[in-house]
């Protein structure tokens, strides 16, 4: 799935764990406090209560910033952390609210202008970021607010680096970013959903491939190399990876609310004790000290004081760490830098790689059953909407071994909806899937042994020459990444152009990255690497063992969307030479699902590209057909779709 | 030619202008003060004299930095500016000397370790930059010199941005960079060659395509947009371009010593009045005020004071401007930024583009005559060394219309010498060109209507399968750039990987950029754009009208070198779509010379690549054959080499 936050809950809950169902219930309760996506909620009372607090001597601020993020900078926040949605009424995934005694501003980007216009009531001014002369919310603070303004933030949900930039720009104006003792939105949020407390469970070594003790040892070695006294881990997927634990506090991401701190002597894990049991304590063993989640900041204050007092080497905090973390430790006692845990986690071990292979083969079975079913339904004239068909896919997935829910909400889009890059069908308001339109399906699942993410684009009737040409260009871009060989040290920024070259030839392009990292039974989007035009991707060379998606696309506004996505894994390549003694790398694709041949204009393909497609299909057929004997419709469909060009 | 400084004088002077011959004489005189390239010069007396000056109260410095650069940051300095070569004895193109009362250090890179070891006498310590634990010369100043050191520099030959970095790093040590009133090397350099004073001449509008008045008007518009009161131009090729003037003060580069300053009212040109005549004054007209070269800094002091006094908007000085320029104007009165003149100059107008086409066709005639001649000589067993054959190429070029000398010293390299990327044959010590080895020839010329730069690699006997495979990979990389289509906004950093992809597939690569900008009857290397892995290339999108070389290669140390280089021009592409309304770009190749088919392993080529080669050869044949009737050997050779694969 394209990298950008999206969140709603799954419609198919019977296959999910008890905790996920509980989470879905919480969300339903939360949504009841909100208006539907097309209607404004009355925010007058909330704002009045908030403004009253702002003026109290305890806080005394003339502006309050309410960002979308939670305290772990999660891509998908839990409902209890959707403060910006609560205060503004706007439920889109990206946005920031700024409230002053007289005004309220909601900043969001082009994807959400329409939705925000519908959801904001008259208390709010919509700030359309990206349009000329519209400041970002950060710029607004120093460009539009009066001098000497005290601007309140909850320091636990603003990153230290963001706060630093803002503070520097406020200084000439004698304005000030004020860290508030309490989150003022929480104080006015009656019926705020509780923080999820779902069970946490260990991930067996047979799936993780490396024990948490080994991971902690490796991280300590890294600490020594970097001369760091401690590492503070604030990202939920990093904590889950480090201790080989999983949970279900956040939709689609098998994580749980926790912080961790590693020192040379101890590993400290901060979580809600109600979420763990003796099995889990046993799993962690004597190597890990468990503390209550709420004691994290007081522990940091002690650790910071200790570092300061004994002039120890400093603590490393990740670059997504909150201002509150840096303030608790004392800025002089920390180094804000790339998280070494993120770097470790990105490189999958051989057990994880094999898990990726196996989970993707299983996932392929569900995909093939689904597309075969869908084709038959459409051929038979059955009327089904985008949500109904997506639910069928989820049903097939739910039957698979080790299935633990979806990895993100399925993008199931027919015709023009496929051109809306982050389209999300609404059960009560979505299109009927049509046989004479292109259908784009981007979906994925969580398995104990891996996370999947796959996009296929189908035309179940007869495609136009334009659609076939565009599909072929996208396919050529996909193949160009899949077949690339490159030396160690090469980044995803540098090879991104391979995916675009065939599209560029026709004057086509796509406005998203080519690929994102994929977690191992963790978040479907993970860094720090990726393939794309974001310059940050140029800081992380691709390494053997990294997973990444390969998903070029093309979108004709108002008409159709095309995307072809596999998950691929960086592997060592055997090249006839090894110039520069750097070692060369290649990709292995693990996604197993046919790519529609009848959408390919074979005259555009080079002989090599044609062979690639045939050999991919031969591989898919070989791996999936033994698993499809119980579904003869799917098997026949697979055999037809995997025949040579 | 690969981008990295190289300079010696041409061996074929009869075709050159009088001034170039004069310049060659100056160099001979200079070289007499130096030992041969394989022998050390005794620097004891020079160093003693320099150290005596260092200790005088006027200067009072405990270290002196002597960089390679001249006051215009020229790639090829004039002999009078080769201060580092004089003081150290080391004549390589890259290096920096640091002299203290007791020691003398020469910093250079891997290309020159051997040469420096031979040329430095016992006064010197060679600092091998690039090896582990060896600091750069800049780092040396703050890492190795004692605290509170006064470090002397001639501020006219250190860039302001370099000086800024150094000063910041010296501050904690209480050391200091001291701008000296005089260049101390000049004071001890007896028999220092005089600064060249060769005639300056106007470049006719029929070659330049835009009058200097129009250029000045455009630059003033840019000044207004950027709210700049003035632009200071310190690069010699920028001055030459702006005023449509050319000279011959620097080898291979048709430039002259000058500075320029543009204000809203006046264009000021600072040059040696002895170098101009009435024709030139007439060409410049009333729009330009001519001042003596030596009055430049006093003018800047006045301009800076005026800006400071009247609080005018500041002056823009290019990012290669010297510390002396910034000091004279006052740091508060300038903005150091990319030179807008460089940006303008990089985009060729239609007259210049047509000049590029025509000069490259003429140049192709000389190349074809040369390679046909060389093949016959080798087939007949004639023994010729690398310099002798290069001279023959220069003879053919010298017969061409509008020829104004070479654009850089010819790289004529047989067998293992081809793998030395910056190889330069010495007349008295070079290899015999062998029929059973790969021969690499990288050469170019200056014409009134354009500058050429072309590399061809030949095997006149039977190449090995390894050589043919490597040549084919290089050719595929060359074609990948030539045939690329990409949207406006794309940089050469992003498409560089196209050239490497076919090499990477075999575990091959090359350690230089893929392409550099090419001046129009100006420097063969010009910025700010280029195609390569230098991140600076990511700051300048390729624009229609930009010239760039396309020169991937492969080098097998000790055995052979391969490079295929054409000059290509960015042009608008007609694509079937125009996604994002950005407009799409492509390349037009202007270099006209066959690429050896018998070195191609056709089985590796895609059908498209095969067609590219055939169609390129058809174009070369069509354009060159009408001009080769006087040389039947060359015509027959051309027809054979341009036949389809």
CSV table of C-alpha atoms in Angstrom, one decimal, chain B residues 175-392:
chain,number,residue,atom,x,y,z
B,175,UNK,CA,43.1,29.9,16.1
B,176,UNK,CA,42.5,32.4,13.3
B,177,UNK,CA,42.5,32.6,9.5
B,178,UNK,CA,44.5,35.7,8.6
B,179,UNK,CA,44.0,37.4,5.3
B,180,UNK,CA,47.4,38.5,4.1
B,181,UNK,CA,48.0,41.7,2.3
B,182,UNK,CA,50.3,40.0,-0.1
B,183,UNK,CA,50.7,36.5,-1.5
B,184,UNK,CA,53.9,35.4,0.3
B,185,UNK,CA,54.7,32.8,-2.4
B,186,UNK,CA,54.6,35.6,-5.1
B,187,UNK,CA,57.1,37.6,-2.9
B,188,UNK,CA,59.7,34.8,-2.9
B,189,UNK,CA,59.0,33.6,-6.5
B,190,UNK,CA,61.9,35.1,-8.5
B,191,UNK,CA,61.3,34.8,-12.2
B,192,UNK,CA,57.6,34.3,-11.7
B,193,UNK,CA,56.0,34.3,-15.2
B,194,UNK,CA,54.0,37.4,-15.9
B,195,UNK,CA,50.2,37.2,-16.1
B,196,UNK,CA,49.2,36.6,-19.7
B,197,UNK,CA,48.1,39.6,-21.6
B,198,UNK,CA,46.8,38.0,-24.8
B,199,UNK,CA,44.4,39.9,-27.1
B,200,UNK,CA,40.7,39.8,-26.3
B,201,UNK,CA,38.2,39.7,-29.2
B,202,UNK,CA,34.4,39.9,-29.6
B,203,UNK,CA,32.5,36.8,-30.4
B,204,UNK,CA,30.2,37.7,-33.3
B,205,UNK,CA,26.5,37.6,-32.8
B,206,UNK,CA,26.1,35.0,-35.5
B,207,UNK,CA,27.9,32.6,-33.1
B,208,UNK,CA,26.7,33.9,-29.8
B,209,UNK,CA,23.0,34.2,-30.8
B,210,UNK,CA,22.3,36.8,-28.1
B,211,UNK,CA,24.0,40.2,-27.7
B,212,UNK,CA,25.7,41.2,-24.5
B,213,UNK,CA,23.1,44.0,-24.2
B,214,UNK,CA,20.3,41.4,-24.2
B,215,UNK,CA,22.2,39.2,-21.7
B,216,UNK,CA,22.8,42.2,-19.4
B,217,UNK,CA,19.1,43.0,-19.6
B,218,UNK,CA,18.1,39.5,-18.7
B,219,UNK,CA,20.5,39.5,-15.8
B,220,UNK,CA,19.1,42.8,-14.5
B,221,UNK,CA,15.6,41.3,-14.6
B,222,UNK,CA,16.9,38.4,-12.5
B,223,UNK,CA,18.5,40.9,-10.1
B,224,UNK,CA,15.2,42.6,-9.7
B,225,UNK,CA,13.4,39.3,-9.0
B,226,UNK,CA,16.0,38.3,-6.4
B,227,UNK,CA,16.0,41.9,-5.0
B,228,UNK,CA,19.7,42.2,-5.5
B,229,UNK,CA,21.4,45.5,-5.9
B,230,UNK,CA,24.4,44.1,-7.9
B,231,UNK,CA,25.9,40.9,-9.2
B,232,UNK,CA,29.6,40.3,-8.9
B,233,UNK,CA,31.0,37.9,-11.5
B,234,UNK,CA,34.4,36.3,-10.7
B,235,UNK,CA,34.5,33.2,-13.0
B,236,UNK,CA,36.3,33.8,-16.2
B,237,UNK,CA,34.0,31.9,-18.5
B,238,UNK,CA,31.0,33.8,-17.0
B,239,UNK,CA,32.6,37.1,-17.8
B,240,UNK,CA,33.4,35.9,-21.3
B,241,UNK,CA,29.9,34.7,-21.9
B,242,UNK,CA,28.2,37.8,-20.5
B,243,UNK,CA,30.0,40.2,-22.7
B,244,UNK,CA,30.4,37.9,-25.8
B,245,UNK,CA,34.2,38.2,-25.5
B,246,UNK,CA,36.9,35.5,-25.9
B,247,UNK,CA,40.6,35.4,-25.2
B,248,UNK,CA,43.5,33.0,-24.7
B,249,UNK,CA,45.0,33.7,-21.3
B,250,UNK,CA,44.4,30.1,-20.1
B,251,UNK,CA,45.3,27.0,-21.9
B,252,UNK,CA,42.4,25.3,-23.7
B,253,UNK,CA,39.9,27.7,-22.3
B,254,UNK,CA,39.2,30.7,-24.6
B,255,UNK,CA,39.0,33.2,-21.7
B,256,UNK,CA,40.9,36.2,-20.3
B,257,UNK,CA,41.6,37.6,-16.9
B,258,UNK,CA,38.7,39.8,-15.9
B,259,UNK,CA,36.0,40.5,-13.3
B,260,UNK,CA,32.6,42.1,-13.8
B,261,UNK,CA,30.0,43.8,-11.7
B,262,UNK,CA,26.5,44.5,-12.9
B,263,UNK,CA,24.4,47.2,-11.1
B,264,UNK,CA,21.0,48.5,-12.2
B,265,UNK,CA,22.7,51.4,-13.9
B,266,UNK,CA,26.0,50.1,-15.2
B,267,UNK,CA,28.0,47.1,-16.3
B,268,UNK,CA,31.6,47.3,-15.1
B,269,UNK,CA,34.3,45.2,-16.7
B,270,UNK,CA,37.7,44.9,-15.0
B,271,UNK,CA,40.5,43.8,-17.3
B,272,UNK,CA,44.0,44.7,-18.4
B,273,UNK,CA,43.5,47.7,-20.8
B,274,UNK,CA,46.6,46.5,-22.8
B,275,UNK,CA,44.5,43.5,-23.9
B,276,UNK,CA,41.8,45.4,-25.7
B,277,UNK,CA,41.6,47.6,-28.8
B,278,UNK,CA,39.1,50.0,-30.3
B,279,UNK,CA,37.1,47.2,-32.1
B,280,UNK,CA,36.5,45.7,-28.7
B,281,UNK,CA,35.5,49.0,-27.2
B,282,UNK,CA,33.1,49.5,-30.1
B,283,UNK,CA,31.7,46.0,-29.5
B,284,UNK,CA,31.0,46.8,-25.9
B,285,UNK,CA,29.5,50.2,-26.7
B,286,UNK,CA,28.2,52.7,-24.1
B,287,UNK,CA,26.7,50.0,-22.0
B,288,UNK,CA,29.9,48.9,-20.3
B,289,UNK,CA,32.4,50.8,-18.2
B,290,UNK,CA,35.9,49.4,-18.6
B,291,UNK,CA,38.2,49.6,-15.5
B,292,UNK,CA,41.8,48.3,-14.9
B,293,UNK,CA,41.9,44.8,-13.6
B,294,UNK,CA,43.8,46.0,-10.5
B,295,UNK,CA,41.1,48.4,-9.5
B,296,UNK,CA,38.5,45.7,-8.9
B,297,UNK,CA,38.9,45.4,-5.2
B,298,UNK,CA,38.9,49.1,-4.5
B,299,UNK,CA,35.7,49.4,-6.6
B,300,UNK,CA,34.1,46.6,-4.5
B,301,UNK,CA,35.0,48.5,-1.3
B,302,UNK,CA,33.2,51.5,-2.6
B,303,UNK,CA,30.2,49.5,-3.7
B,304,UNK,CA,30.0,47.7,-0.4
B,305,UNK,CA,30.2,51.0,1.5
B,306,UNK,CA,27.4,52.4,-0.7
B,307,UNK,CA,25.2,49.4,-0.1
B,308,UNK,CA,25.8,49.6,3.6
B,309,UNK,CA,25.3,53.3,3.8
B,310,UNK,CA,22.1,53.5,1.8
B,311,UNK,CA,20.8,50.2,3.2
B,312,UNK,CA,20.3,49.1,-0.4
B,313,UNK,CA,19.4,45.5,-1.1
B,314,UNK,CA,22.6,43.4,-1.1
B,315,UNK,CA,24.9,42.2,-3.9
B,316,UNK,CA,24.9,38.6,-5.1
B,317,UNK,CA,28.3,37.0,-5.3
B,318,UNK,CA,28.7,33.6,-6.8
B,319,UNK,CA,29.4,30.6,-4.6
B,320,UNK,CA,32.9,30.3,-6.0
B,321,UNK,CA,33.7,33.9,-5.1
B,322,UNK,CA,36.9,34.5,-3.1
B,323,UNK,CA,37.1,35.6,0.5
B,324,UNK,CA,38.7,38.8,-0.7
B,325,UNK,CA,35.6,39.7,-2.6
B,326,UNK,CA,33.4,39.2,0.4
B,327,UNK,CA,35.9,41.1,2.7
B,328,UNK,CA,36.1,44.0,0.3
B,329,UNK,CA,32.3,44.4,0.1
B,330,UNK,CA,31.6,43.6,3.7
B,331,UNK,CA,29.9,40.3,4.6
B,332,UNK,CA,26.7,42.1,5.6
B,333,UNK,CA,26.4,43.6,2.1
B,334,UNK,CA,26.6,40.4,0.1
B,335,UNK,CA,24.7,37.2,-0.4
B,336,UNK,CA,26.8,34.3,-1.5
B,337,UNK,CA,24.7,32.1,-3.8
B,338,UNK,CA,24.6,30.2,-7.1
B,339,UNK,CA,25.7,32.5,-9.9
B,340,UNK,CA,22.7,33.4,-12.1
B,341,UNK,CA,25.2,33.9,-14.9
B,342,UNK,CA,26.2,30.2,-14.7
B,343,UNK,CA,22.5,29.3,-14.8
B,344,UNK,CA,22.0,31.4,-17.9
B,345,UNK,CA,25.1,30.3,-19.6
B,346,UNK,CA,24.3,26.6,-19.1
B,347,UNK,CA,21.1,26.9,-21.3
B,348,UNK,CA,22.2,27.3,-24.9
B,349,UNK,CA,20.2,29.5,-27.3
B,350,UNK,CA,19.1,28.1,-30.7
B,351,UNK,CA,22.1,29.8,-32.4
B,352,UNK,CA,24.5,28.1,-30.0
B,353,UNK,CA,22.7,24.8,-30.4
B,354,UNK,CA,23.0,25.0,-34.2
B,355,UNK,CA,26.7,25.9,-33.7
B,356,UNK,CA,27.1,22.8,-31.6
B,357,UNK,CA,25.6,20.7,-34.3
B,358,UNK,CA,27.8,22.2,-37.1
B,359,UNK,CA,31.1,22.2,-35.1
B,360,UNK,CA,30.5,18.6,-34.1
B,361,UNK,CA,29.9,17.6,-37.7
B,362,UNK,CA,33.2,19.3,-38.7
B,363,UNK,CA,35.0,17.7,-35.7
B,364,UNK,CA,33.6,14.3,-36.8
B,365,UNK,CA,35.4,14.7,-40.2
B,366,UNK,CA,38.8,15.0,-38.3
B,367,UNK,CA,38.0,12.1,-36.1
B,368,UNK,CA,37.0,9.8,-39.0
B,369,UNK,CA,40.1,10.8,-41.0
B,370,UNK,CA,42.2,10.1,-37.9
B,371,UNK,CA,40.8,6.7,-37.0
B,372,UNK,CA,41.0,5.6,-40.7
B,373,UNK,CA,44.6,6.7,-40.8
B,374,UNK,CA,45.5,5.1,-37.5
B,375,UNK,CA,43.9,1.8,-38.5
B,376,UNK,CA,46.0,1.8,-41.8
B,377,UNK,CA,49.2,2.7,-40.0
B,378,UNK,CA,48.7,-0.1,-37.5
B,379,UNK,CA,47.7,-2.6,-40.2
B,380,UNK,CA,50.9,-1.7,-42.0
B,381,UNK,CA,53.0,-2.2,-38.9
B,382,UNK,CA,54.1,1.4,-38.5
B,383,UNK,CA,55.4,2.1,-35.0
B,384,UNK,CA,53.8,5.2,-33.5
B,385,UNK,CA,53.5,6.2,-29.9
B,386,UNK,CA,50.5,7.7,-28.1
B,387,UNK,CA,51.7,11.3,-28.6
B,388,UNK,CA,52.5,10.9,-32.2
B,389,UNK,CA,49.0,9.7,-33.1
B,390,UNK,CA,47.4,12.4,-31.0
B,391,UNK,CA,49.4,15.0,-32.9
B,392,UNK,CA,48.0,13.5,-36.1
